[in-house]
Coordinates of C-alpha atoms in Angstrom, one line a residue:
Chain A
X251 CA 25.6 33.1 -7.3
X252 CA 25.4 32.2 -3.8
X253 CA 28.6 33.0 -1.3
X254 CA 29.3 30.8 1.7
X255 CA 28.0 30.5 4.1
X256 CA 25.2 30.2 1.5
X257 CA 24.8 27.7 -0.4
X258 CA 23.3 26.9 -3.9
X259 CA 23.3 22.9 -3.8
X260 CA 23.3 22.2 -7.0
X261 CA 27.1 23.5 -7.0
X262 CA 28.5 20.8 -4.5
X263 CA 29.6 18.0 -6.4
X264 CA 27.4 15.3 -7.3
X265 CA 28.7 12.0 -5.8
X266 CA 27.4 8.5 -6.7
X267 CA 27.9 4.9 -5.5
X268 CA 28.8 3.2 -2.0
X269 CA 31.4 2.3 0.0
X270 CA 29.2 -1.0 0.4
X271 CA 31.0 -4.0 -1.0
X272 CA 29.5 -6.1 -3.2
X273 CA 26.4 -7.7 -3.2
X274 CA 25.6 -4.3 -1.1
X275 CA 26.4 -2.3 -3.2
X276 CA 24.5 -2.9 -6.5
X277 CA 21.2 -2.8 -4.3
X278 CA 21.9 0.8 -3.5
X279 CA 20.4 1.6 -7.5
X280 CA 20.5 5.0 -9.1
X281 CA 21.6 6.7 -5.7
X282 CA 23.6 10.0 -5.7
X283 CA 24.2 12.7 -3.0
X284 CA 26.1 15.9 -2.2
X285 CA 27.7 16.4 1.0
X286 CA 25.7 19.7 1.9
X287 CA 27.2 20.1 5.5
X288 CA 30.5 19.2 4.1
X289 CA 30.9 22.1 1.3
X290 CA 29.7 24.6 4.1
X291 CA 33.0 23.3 6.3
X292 CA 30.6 21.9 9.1
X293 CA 32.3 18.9 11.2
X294 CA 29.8 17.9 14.0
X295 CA 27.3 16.7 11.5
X296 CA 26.8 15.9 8.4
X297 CA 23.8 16.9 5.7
X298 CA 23.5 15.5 2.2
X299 CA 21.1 16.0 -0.1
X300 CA 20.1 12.4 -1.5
X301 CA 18.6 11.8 -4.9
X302 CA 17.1 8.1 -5.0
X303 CA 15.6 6.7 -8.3
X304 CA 13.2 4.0 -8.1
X305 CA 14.2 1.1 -7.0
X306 CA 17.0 3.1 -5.6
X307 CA 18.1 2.0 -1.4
X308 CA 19.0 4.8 0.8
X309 CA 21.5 2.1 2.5
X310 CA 20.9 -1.3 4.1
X311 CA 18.9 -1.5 6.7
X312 CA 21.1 -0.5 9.9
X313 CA 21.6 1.5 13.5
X314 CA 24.3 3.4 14.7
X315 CA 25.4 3.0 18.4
X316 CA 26.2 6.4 19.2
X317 CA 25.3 8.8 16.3
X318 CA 21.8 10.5 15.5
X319 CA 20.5 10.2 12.1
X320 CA 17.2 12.2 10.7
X321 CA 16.1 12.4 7.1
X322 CA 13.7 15.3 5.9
X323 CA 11.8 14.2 2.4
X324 CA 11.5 17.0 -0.2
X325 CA 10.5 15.4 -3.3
X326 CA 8.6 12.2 -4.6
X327 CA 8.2 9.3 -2.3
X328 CA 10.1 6.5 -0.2
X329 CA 9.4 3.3 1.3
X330 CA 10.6 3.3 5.4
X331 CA 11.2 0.0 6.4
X332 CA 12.0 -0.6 10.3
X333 CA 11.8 -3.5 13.1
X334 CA 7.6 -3.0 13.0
X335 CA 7.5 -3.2 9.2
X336 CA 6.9 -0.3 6.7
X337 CA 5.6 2.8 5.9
X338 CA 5.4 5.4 2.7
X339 CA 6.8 8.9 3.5
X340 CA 5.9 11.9 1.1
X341 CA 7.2 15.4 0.6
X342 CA 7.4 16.8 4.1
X343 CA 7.2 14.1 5.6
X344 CA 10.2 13.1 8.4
X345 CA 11.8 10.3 10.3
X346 CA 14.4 10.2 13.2
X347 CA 16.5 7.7 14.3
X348 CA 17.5 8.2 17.9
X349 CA 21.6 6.2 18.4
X350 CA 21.3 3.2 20.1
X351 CA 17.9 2.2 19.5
X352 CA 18.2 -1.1 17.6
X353 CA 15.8 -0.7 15.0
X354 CA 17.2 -1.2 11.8
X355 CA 16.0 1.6 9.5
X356 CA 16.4 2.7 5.6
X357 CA 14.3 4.0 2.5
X358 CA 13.8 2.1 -0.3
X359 CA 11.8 3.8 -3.6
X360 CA 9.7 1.7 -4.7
X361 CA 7.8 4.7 -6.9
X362 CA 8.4 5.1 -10.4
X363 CA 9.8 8.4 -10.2
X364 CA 13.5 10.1 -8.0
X365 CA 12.6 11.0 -4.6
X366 CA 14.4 13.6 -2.9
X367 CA 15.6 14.1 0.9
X368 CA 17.8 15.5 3.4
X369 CA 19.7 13.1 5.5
X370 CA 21.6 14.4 8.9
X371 CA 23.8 12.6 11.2
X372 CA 25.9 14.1 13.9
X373 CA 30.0 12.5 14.2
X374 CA 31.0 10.8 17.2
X375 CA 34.2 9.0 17.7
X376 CA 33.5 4.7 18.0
X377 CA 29.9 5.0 16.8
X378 CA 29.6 1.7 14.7
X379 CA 26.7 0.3 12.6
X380 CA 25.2 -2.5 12.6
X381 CA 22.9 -4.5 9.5
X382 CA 19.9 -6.9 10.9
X383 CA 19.1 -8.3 7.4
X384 CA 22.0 -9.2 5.8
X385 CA 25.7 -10.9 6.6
X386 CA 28.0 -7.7 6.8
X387 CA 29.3 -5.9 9.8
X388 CA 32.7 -3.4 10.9
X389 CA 35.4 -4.9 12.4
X390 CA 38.1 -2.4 14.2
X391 CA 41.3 -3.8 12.9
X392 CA 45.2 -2.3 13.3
X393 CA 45.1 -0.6 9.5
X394 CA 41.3 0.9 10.5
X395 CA 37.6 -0.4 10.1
X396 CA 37.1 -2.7 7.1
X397 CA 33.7 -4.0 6.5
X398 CA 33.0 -8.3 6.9
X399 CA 30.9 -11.2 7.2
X400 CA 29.1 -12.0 10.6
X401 CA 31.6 -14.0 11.0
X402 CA 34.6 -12.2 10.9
X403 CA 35.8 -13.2 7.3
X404 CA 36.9 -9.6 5.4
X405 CA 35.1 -9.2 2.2
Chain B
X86 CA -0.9 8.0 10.1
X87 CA 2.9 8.0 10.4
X88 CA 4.6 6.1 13.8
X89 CA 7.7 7.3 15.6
X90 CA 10.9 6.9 14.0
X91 CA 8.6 8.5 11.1
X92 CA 7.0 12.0 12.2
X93 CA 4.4 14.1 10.2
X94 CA 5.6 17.6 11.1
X95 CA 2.3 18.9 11.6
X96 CA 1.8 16.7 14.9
X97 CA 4.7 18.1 16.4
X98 CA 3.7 21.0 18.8
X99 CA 3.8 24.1 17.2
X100 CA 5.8 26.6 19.5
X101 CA 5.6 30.5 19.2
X102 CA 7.5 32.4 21.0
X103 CA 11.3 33.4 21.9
X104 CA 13.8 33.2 24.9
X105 CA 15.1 36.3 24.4
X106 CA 14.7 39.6 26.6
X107 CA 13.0 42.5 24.9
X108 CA 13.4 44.4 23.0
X109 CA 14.7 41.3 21.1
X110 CA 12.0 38.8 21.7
X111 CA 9.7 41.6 19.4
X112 CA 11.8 41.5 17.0
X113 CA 11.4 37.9 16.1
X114 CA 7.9 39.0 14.7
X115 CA 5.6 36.0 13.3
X116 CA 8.3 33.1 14.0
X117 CA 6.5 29.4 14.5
X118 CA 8.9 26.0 15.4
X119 CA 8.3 22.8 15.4
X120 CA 11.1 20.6 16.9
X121 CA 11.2 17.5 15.3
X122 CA 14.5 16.5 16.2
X123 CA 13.0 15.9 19.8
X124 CA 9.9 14.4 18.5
X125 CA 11.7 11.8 17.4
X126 CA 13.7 11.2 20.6
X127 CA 17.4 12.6 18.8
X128 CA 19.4 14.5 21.9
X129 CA 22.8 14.6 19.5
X130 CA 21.2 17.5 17.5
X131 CA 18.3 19.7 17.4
X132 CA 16.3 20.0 13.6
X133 CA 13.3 22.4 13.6
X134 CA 10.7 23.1 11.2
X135 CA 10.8 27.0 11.3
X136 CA 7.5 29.2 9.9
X137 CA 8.8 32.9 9.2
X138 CA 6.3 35.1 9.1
X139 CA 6.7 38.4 6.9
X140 CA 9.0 41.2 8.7
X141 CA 10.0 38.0 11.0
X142 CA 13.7 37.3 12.2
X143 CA 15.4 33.8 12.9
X144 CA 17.0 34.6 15.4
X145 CA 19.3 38.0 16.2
X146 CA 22.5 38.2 14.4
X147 CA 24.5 35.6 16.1
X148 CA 27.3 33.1 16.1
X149 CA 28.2 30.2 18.1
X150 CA 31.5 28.8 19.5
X151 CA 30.8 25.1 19.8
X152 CA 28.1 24.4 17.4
X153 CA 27.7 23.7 14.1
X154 CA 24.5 24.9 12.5
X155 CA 22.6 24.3 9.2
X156 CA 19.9 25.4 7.3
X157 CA 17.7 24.8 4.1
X158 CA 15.2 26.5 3.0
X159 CA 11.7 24.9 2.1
X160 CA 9.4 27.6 0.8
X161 CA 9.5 31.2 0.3
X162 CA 12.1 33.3 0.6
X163 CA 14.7 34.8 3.2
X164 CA 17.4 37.4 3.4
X165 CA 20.2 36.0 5.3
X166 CA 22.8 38.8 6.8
X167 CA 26.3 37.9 7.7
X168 CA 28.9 40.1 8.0
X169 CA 29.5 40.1 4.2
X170 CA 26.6 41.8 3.9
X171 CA 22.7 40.7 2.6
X172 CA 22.2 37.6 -0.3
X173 CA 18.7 36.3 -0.7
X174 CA 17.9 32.3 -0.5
X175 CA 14.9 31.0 -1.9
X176 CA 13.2 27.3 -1.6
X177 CA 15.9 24.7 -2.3
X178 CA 19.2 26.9 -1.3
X179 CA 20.6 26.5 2.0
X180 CA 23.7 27.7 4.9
X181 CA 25.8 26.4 6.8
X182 CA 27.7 28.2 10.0
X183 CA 30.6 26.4 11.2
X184 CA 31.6 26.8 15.0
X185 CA 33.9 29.4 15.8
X186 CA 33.4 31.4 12.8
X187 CA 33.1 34.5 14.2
X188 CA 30.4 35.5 11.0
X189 CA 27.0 36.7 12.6
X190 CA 23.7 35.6 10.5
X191 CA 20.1 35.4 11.0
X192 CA 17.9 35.2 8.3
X193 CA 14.9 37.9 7.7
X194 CA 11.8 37.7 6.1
X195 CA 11.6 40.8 3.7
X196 CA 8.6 39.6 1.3
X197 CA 5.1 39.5 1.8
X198 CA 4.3 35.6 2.6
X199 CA 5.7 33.3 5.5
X200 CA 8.8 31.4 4.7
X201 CA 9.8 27.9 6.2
X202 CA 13.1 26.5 6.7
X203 CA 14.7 23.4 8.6
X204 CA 17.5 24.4 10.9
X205 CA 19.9 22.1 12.3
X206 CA 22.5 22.6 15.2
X207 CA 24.7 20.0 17.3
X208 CA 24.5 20.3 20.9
X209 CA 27.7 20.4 22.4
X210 CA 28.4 21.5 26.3
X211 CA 30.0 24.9 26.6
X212 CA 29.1 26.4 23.7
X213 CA 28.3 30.2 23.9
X214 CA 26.4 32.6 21.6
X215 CA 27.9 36.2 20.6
X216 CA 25.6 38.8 19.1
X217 CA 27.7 41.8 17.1
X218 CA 24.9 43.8 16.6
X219 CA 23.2 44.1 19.2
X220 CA 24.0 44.8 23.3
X221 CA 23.2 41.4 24.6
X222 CA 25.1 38.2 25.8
X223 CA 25.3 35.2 28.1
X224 CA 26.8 35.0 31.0
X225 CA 27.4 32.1 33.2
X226 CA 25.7 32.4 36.8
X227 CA 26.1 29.8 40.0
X228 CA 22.1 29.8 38.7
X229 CA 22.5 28.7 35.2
X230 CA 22.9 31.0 31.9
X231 CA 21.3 34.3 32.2
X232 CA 21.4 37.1 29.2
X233 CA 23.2 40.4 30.4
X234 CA 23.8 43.8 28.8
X235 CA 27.6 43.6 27.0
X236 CA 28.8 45.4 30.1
X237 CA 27.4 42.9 32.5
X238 CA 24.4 44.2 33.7
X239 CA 21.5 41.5 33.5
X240 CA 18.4 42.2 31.7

């Protein structure tokens, strides 16, 4: 049995669904992760270990303003799919998304069996996110950031 | 062929070699990077893909002040020291350091075949290194960051 600062990560808790709402949500599939970084006490980034069944979204397609984000596949296979169109990552393959670059990025696993990978982003106060493909943004409003239609209409 | 934001690892420049004076730079033994953090263009955090050669070090027994670090291991096998003492981590387990925790760790490579490991650290300005094993540390210069004996004497 592992002590911290080690970790074994199949003794952080096991965390599934999205804070998407709905018709986001449901597209996210058979997706669960544990907070890595989190059960370590890290703050200035976070590392999850994803588990994505097929069929399975790693999130809608999206890019943060000011925070990083790199993912690290360990197991099975994932569809990227980005501005330029899309490409199959393996096992040890990698992809980084650098903030601010509007290019819209997730995986999607279109395989028939769970693919596995490490997803990183660092924190940074007023980074946002923003979705090319589908009618659902942040909004900053006085009781905190709620998500909503382009325009403006809370879901 | 995979196109930037994906990365195959093994296009990433291979770097050997440490910034440390000796007789710590030795030390490191067989130690490979590759930084795919910067590959990709990321400047919030740093991720490398670490090769650890038998009898190899990560780093000297170190903690940091301002950064967060992380690391998961993807084949093979390391003994990671803290002041707790020695636990071994093996392919899936991982670490994580939080800033300010004034635990030392490195990992070692005490079997007989190379180890490889992602490791993950923020970048934040100011942060410092301390070393409690061994008689090295920085100190801040009107020339930039120089290492120095723990009494100030440079190396």
């Amino acid at each position: 049995m592992l002590k911290l600062p080690a970790l074994d990560p199949s003794t952080a808790e096991e965390r599934r669904g999205s804070g998407y709402p709905e018709p986001f949500k449901s597209r996210m599939g058979d997706r669960t992760k544990r907070r890595l970084g989190e059960a370590c006490g890290l703050t200035g980034f976070g590392v999850n270990l994803v588990t994505l069944g097929p069929g399975g979204q790693s999130a809608l397609r999206h890019w943060h303003t000011l925070e990083d984000e790199f993912v690290y596949v360990l197991e099975g296979e994932v569809v990227l799919v980005t501005n330029d169109g899309e490409q199959t990552l393996s096992a040890g393959m990698c992809a980084g998304y650098p903030a601010g670059s509007k290019d819209g990025h997730h995986f999607i696993n279109r395989s028939s069996r769970p693919a596995k990978y490490l997803e990183v982003g660092n924190r940074v106060d007023g980074d946002t996110a923003f979705y090319p493909d589908d009618d659902v943004m942040f909004i900053e409003t006085e009781n905190g950031i709620v998500y909503a239609h382009k325009d403006g209409r809370r879901y």
